[in-house]
PDB file of C-alpha atoms in Angstrom:
ATOM      1  CA  MET A 206     184.142 -85.118-205.416  1.00 87.00           C
ATOM      2  CA  ILE A 207     182.600 -82.214-207.276  1.00 92.00           C
ATOM      3  CA  LYS A 208     185.298 -80.068-208.884  1.00 92.00           C
ATOM      4  CA  LEU A 209     185.284 -76.296-208.746  1.00 93.00           C
ATOM      5  CA  SER A 210     185.585 -76.244-212.544  1.00 93.00           C
ATOM      6  CA  GLU A 211     182.175 -77.976-212.785  1.00 94.00           C
ATOM      7  CA  LEU A 212     180.604 -74.946-211.090  1.00 95.00           C
ATOM      8  CA  ILE A 213     182.189 -72.378-213.423  1.00 95.00           C
ATOM      9  CA  GLN A 214     181.104 -73.238-216.953  1.00 89.00           C
ATOM     10  CA  PHE A 215     179.717 -70.005-218.359  1.00 92.00           C
ATOM     11  CA  GLY A 216     182.116 -67.112-217.756  1.00 92.00           C
ATOM     12  CA  MET A 217     184.629 -66.101-215.100  1.00 94.00           C
ATOM     13  CA  PRO A 218     183.361 -64.958-211.681  1.00 96.00           C
ATOM     14  CA  SER A 219     184.857 -62.051-209.762  1.00 95.00           C
ATOM     15  CA  ILE A 220     186.835 -62.800-206.587  1.00 96.00           C
ATOM     16  CA  GLU A 221     183.749 -61.931-204.491  1.00 95.00           C
ATOM     17  CA  GLN A 222     181.558 -64.234-206.586  1.00 95.00           C
ATOM     18  CA  LEU A 223     184.173 -66.992-206.405  1.00 96.00           C
ATOM     19  CA  ASP A 224     184.252 -66.717-202.604  1.00 96.00           C
ATOM     20  CA  LYS A 225     180.453 -67.130-202.499  1.00 96.00           C
ATOM     21  CA  LEU A 226     180.640 -70.003-204.941  1.00 96.00           C
ATOM     22  CA  VAL A 227     183.146 -71.887-202.765  1.00 97.00           C
ATOM     23  CA  GLU A 228     181.413 -71.256-199.420  1.00 97.00           C
ATOM     24  CA  LEU A 229     177.781 -71.546-200.494  1.00 97.00           C
ATOM     25  CA  HIS A 230     177.938 -74.162-203.263  1.00 97.00           C
ATOM     26  CA  PHE A 231     181.246 -76.036-203.565  1.00 97.00           C
ATOM     27  CA  LYS A 232     181.459 -76.999-199.874  1.00 96.00           C
ATOM     28  CA  PRO A 233     177.759 -77.929-199.353  1.00 96.00           C
ATOM     29  CA  LEU A 234     177.571 -79.828-202.649  1.00 96.00           C
ATOM     30  CA  ASN A 235     180.587 -81.901-201.708  1.00 96.00           C
ATOM     31  CA  LYS A 236     178.928 -82.733-198.373  1.00 96.00           C
ATOM     32  CA  VAL A 237     175.886 -83.878-200.349  1.00 96.00           C
ATOM     33  CA  ARG A 238     178.129 -85.875-202.698  1.00 95.00           C
ATOM     34  CA  GLU A 239     179.748 -87.663-199.747  1.00 94.00           C
ATOM     35  CA  SER A 240     176.307 -88.632-198.399  1.00 95.00           C
ATOM     36  CA  ILE A 241     174.694 -90.064-201.524  1.00 95.00           C
ATOM     37  CA  ASN A 242     175.746 -93.200-203.342  1.00 89.00           C
ATOM     38  CA  VAL A 243     175.186 -92.019-206.916  1.00 91.00           C
ATOM     39  CA  PRO A 244     177.079 -89.713-209.259  1.00 92.00           C
ATOM     40  CA  LEU A 245     175.966 -86.078-209.231  1.00 95.00           C
ATOM     41  CA  PHE A 246     175.995 -83.853-212.281  1.00 96.00           C
ATOM     42  CA  ILE A 247     176.119 -80.062-212.181  1.00 97.00           C
ATOM     43  CA  ARG A 248     173.967 -78.785-215.018  1.00 96.00           C
ATOM     44  CA  SER A 249     174.716 -75.125-214.226  1.00 95.00           C
ATOM     45  CA  CYS A 250     176.063 -72.988-211.404  1.00 96.00           C
ATOM     46  CA  TYR A 251     177.835 -69.685-212.075  1.00 96.00           C
ATOM     47  CA  ARG A 252     176.749 -67.911-215.265  1.00 96.00           C
ATOM     48  CA  SER A 253     178.116 -64.504-216.192  1.00 95.00           C
ATOM     49  CA  TYR A 254     175.844 -61.565-216.905  1.00 95.00           C
ATOM     50  CA  ASP A 255     177.137 -61.532-220.499  1.00 95.00           C
ATOM     51  CA  HIS A 256     176.301 -65.225-220.909  1.00 95.00           C
ATOM     52  CA  GLU A 257     172.781 -64.589-219.676  1.00 94.00           C
ATOM     53  CA  ILE A 258     172.260 -61.664-222.065  1.00 95.00           C
ATOM     54  CA  LEU A 259     173.714 -63.599-225.030  1.00 95.00           C
ATOM     55  CA  ASN A 260     171.199 -66.372-224.296  1.00 93.00           C
ATOM     56  CA  GLY A 261     168.193 -64.042-224.258  1.00 93.00           C
ATOM     57  CA  ARG A 262     167.855 -63.795-220.492  1.00 91.00           C
ATOM     58  CA  GLY A 263     167.646 -60.646-218.382  1.00 92.00           C
ATOM     59  CA  GLY A 264     170.890 -61.064-216.448  1.00 92.00           C
ATOM     60  CA  THR A 265     169.068 -61.130-213.102  1.00 92.00           C
ATOM     61  CA  SER A 266     169.246 -64.893-212.553  1.00 93.00           C
ATOM     62  CA  GLN A 267     170.429 -66.251-209.223  1.00 95.00           C
ATOM     63  CA  HIS A 268     173.081 -68.019-211.332  1.00 96.00           C
ATOM     64  CA  CYS A 269     174.764 -64.617-211.887  1.00 95.00           C
ATOM     65  CA  PHE A 270     175.580 -64.538-208.147  1.00 95.00           C
ATOM     66  CA  HIS A 271     174.136 -61.062-207.552  1.00 91.00           C
ATOM     67  CA  GLY A 272     172.886 -62.665-204.338  1.00 93.00           C
ATOM     68  CA  LYS A 273     174.148 -65.973-203.004  1.00 96.00           C
ATOM     69  CA  GLY A 274     174.046 -67.828-206.312  1.00 96.00           C
ATOM     70  CA  ALA A 275     172.314 -70.959-207.570  1.00 97.00           C
ATOM     71  CA  THR A 276     173.086 -74.462-208.770  1.00 97.00           C
ATOM     72  CA  ASP A 277     171.242 -76.834-211.095  1.00 97.00           C
ATOM     73  CA  ILE A 278     172.020 -80.431-210.172  1.00 97.00           C
ATOM     74  CA  SER A 279     170.860 -83.942-211.016  1.00 96.00           C
ATOM     75  CA  THR A 280     171.662 -87.613-210.639  1.00 96.00           C
ATOM     76  CA  THR A 281     171.657 -87.895-214.445  1.00 94.00           C
ATOM     77  CA  LYS A 282     173.969 -86.340-217.004  1.00 92.00           C
ATOM     78  CA  SER A 283     171.216 -85.281-219.403  1.00 91.00           C
ATOM     79  CA  ALA A 284     167.475 -84.662-219.520  1.00 89.00           C
ATOM     80  CA  GLN A 285     167.069 -87.753-221.710  1.00 91.00           C
ATOM     81  CA  GLN A 286     168.220 -90.084-218.945  1.00 92.00           C
ATOM     82  CA  ILE A 287     165.516 -91.175-216.505  1.00 90.00           C
ATOM     83  CA  PRO A 288     166.647 -90.768-212.880  1.00 93.00           C
ATOM     84  CA  ASP A 289     165.857 -93.141-210.028  1.00 94.00           C
ATOM     85  CA  PRO A 290     163.027 -91.327-208.161  1.00 94.00           C
ATOM     86  CA  SER A 291     164.238 -92.534-204.764  1.00 95.00           C
ATOM     87  CA  LYS A 292     167.738 -91.133-205.427  1.00 95.00           C
ATOM     88  CA  MET A 293     166.294 -87.838-206.671  1.00 96.00           C
ATOM     89  CA  ALA A 294     164.171 -87.582-203.503  1.00 96.00           C
ATOM     90  CA  GLU A 295     167.245 -88.375-201.407  1.00 96.00           C
ATOM     91  CA  LEU A 296     169.220 -85.711-203.285  1.00 97.00           C
ATOM     92  CA  ALA A 297     166.477 -83.114-202.677  1.00 96.00           C
ATOM     93  CA  GLY A 298     166.466 -83.882-198.957  1.00 95.00           C
ATOM     94  CA  LEU A 299     170.251 -83.620-198.721  1.00 97.00           C
ATOM     95  CA  LEU A 300     170.298 -80.310-200.598  1.00 96.00           C
ATOM     96  CA  ILE A 301     167.766 -78.825-198.159  1.00 95.00           C
ATOM     97  CA  LYS A 302     169.570 -80.357-195.170  1.00 94.00           C
ATOM     98  CA  ASN A 303     172.841 -78.757-196.295  1.00 94.00           C
ATOM     99  CA  GLY A 304     171.501 -75.211-196.263  1.00 94.00           C
ATOM    100  CA  TYR A 305     169.710 -74.416-199.498  1.00 97.00           C
ATOM    101  CA  THR A 306     166.459 -72.579-198.773  1.00 97.00           C
ATOM    102  CA  ARG A 307     164.695 -72.768-202.135  1.00 97.00           C
ATOM    103  CA  ILE A 308     164.429 -75.769-204.425  1.00 98.00           C
ATOM    104  CA  ALA A 309     162.672 -76.127-207.766  1.00 98.00           C
ATOM    105  CA  TYR A 310     162.179 -79.470-209.478  1.00 98.00           C
ATOM    106  CA  TYR A 311     162.154 -79.578-213.289  1.00 97.00           C
ATOM    107  CA  PRO A 312     160.490 -82.957-213.955  1.00 95.00           C
ATOM    108  CA  THR A 313     160.726 -82.790-217.756  1.00 93.00           C
ATOM    109  CA  LEU A 314     164.444 -81.941-217.578  1.00 95.00           C
ATOM    110  CA  ASN A 315     165.279 -84.138-214.551  1.00 95.00           C
ATOM    111  CA  PHE A 316     167.139 -81.667-212.363  1.00 97.00           C
ATOM    112  CA  PHE A 317     166.834 -79.444-209.294  1.00 98.00           C
ATOM    113  CA  HIS A 318     167.544 -75.728-209.111  1.00 97.00           C
ATOM    114  CA  VAL A 319     168.702 -74.759-205.606  1.00 98.00           C
ATOM    115  CA  ASP A 320     169.529 -71.372-204.136  1.00 97.00           C
ATOM    116  CA  TYR A 321     169.287 -69.251-200.976  1.00 97.00           C
ATOM    117  CA  LYS A 322     166.718 -66.677-202.091  1.00 95.00           C
ATOM    118  CA  CYS A 323     164.118 -67.692-199.486  1.00 93.00           C
ATOM    119  CA  THR A 324     164.950 -65.960-196.198  1.00 90.00           C
ATOM    120  CA  PHE A 325     162.088 -67.307-194.057  1.00 92.00           C
ATOM    121  CA  GLY A 326     162.346 -71.084-194.030  1.00 93.00           C
ATOM    122  CA  LYS A 327     162.195 -73.354-197.062  1.00 96.00           C
ATOM    123  CA  GLN A 328     160.324 -73.025-200.345  1.00 97.00           C
ATOM    124  CA  PHE A 329     159.478 -75.821-202.787  1.00 98.00           C
ATOM    125  CA  PHE A 330     158.530 -75.389-206.445  1.00 98.00           C
ATOM    126  CA  ILE A 331     157.703 -77.463-209.498  1.00 98.00           C
ATOM    127  CA  SER A 332     158.843 -75.905-212.777  1.00 97.00           C
ATOM    128  CA  ASP A 333     157.922 -76.378-216.394  1.00 94.00           C
ATOM    129  CA  MET A 334     160.508 -76.290-219.193  1.00 89.00           C
ATOM    130  CA  ARG A 335     160.225 -72.503-219.464  1.00 90.00           C
ATOM    131  CA  SER A 336     161.055 -71.926-215.793  1.00 91.00           C
ATOM    132  CA  ASN A 337     157.498 -71.071-214.779  1.00 96.00           C
ATOM    133  CA  TRP A 338     157.535 -72.076-211.128  1.00 97.00           C
ATOM    134  CA  THR A 339     154.547 -73.198-209.060  1.00 98.00           C
ATOM    135  CA  ASN A 340     154.885 -72.977-205.283  1.00 98.00           C
ATOM    136  CA  VAL A 341     153.977 -76.349-203.712  1.00 98.00           C
ATOM    137  CA  THR A 342     153.996 -78.002-200.302  1.00 97.00           C
ATOM    138  CA  PRO A 343     156.885 -80.314-199.425  1.00 96.00           C
ATOM    139  CA  GLU A 344     154.476 -83.253-199.776  1.00 96.00           C
ATOM    140  CA  GLU A 345     153.453 -82.185-203.294  1.00 97.00           C
ATOM    141  CA  PHE A 346     157.113 -81.623-204.158  1.00 97.00           C
ATOM    142  CA  TYR A 347     158.213 -85.121-203.136  1.00 96.00           C
ATOM    143  CA  ARG A 348     155.117 -86.669-204.766  1.00 95.00           C
ATOM    144  CA  ALA A 349     156.073 -85.006-208.056  1.00 95.00           C
ATOM    145  CA  ILE A 350     159.533 -86.582-207.890  1.00 95.00           C
ATOM    146  CA  HIS A 351     157.957 -90.041-207.614  1.00 91.00           C
ATOM    147  CA  ASP A 352     155.348 -89.495-210.373  1.00 83.00           C
TER     148      ASP A 352
END
């Protein structure tokens, strides 16, 4: 089971943000965890505005929960570990199935960023290390996971 403390690593959310975190991330991620037979690792979820600013970011990230929030998740604990492509593809499918509307794959860092920013279906992206996202088709997305 994914623990709530795994989702709150970089600052303390407000009550409103905590409610969103529980409903939109904690519950769906635990459904995903119950469906997949590998450990899951939260790389990042809630990040405070101050944390973002201290790390040279603009403070507008989905991780700040201005909207519905975001989670970075993987089947490996670190970027140095090579994930099983079939398990990563399964994880991506389960994340989309459980409500996330936007998913970005970071192949060099071996994780997915998921959020709810897309309001008209599903969006798939491939990202480089600097978070430059390229919009791709679902087929291109899943092909990238297996490359």
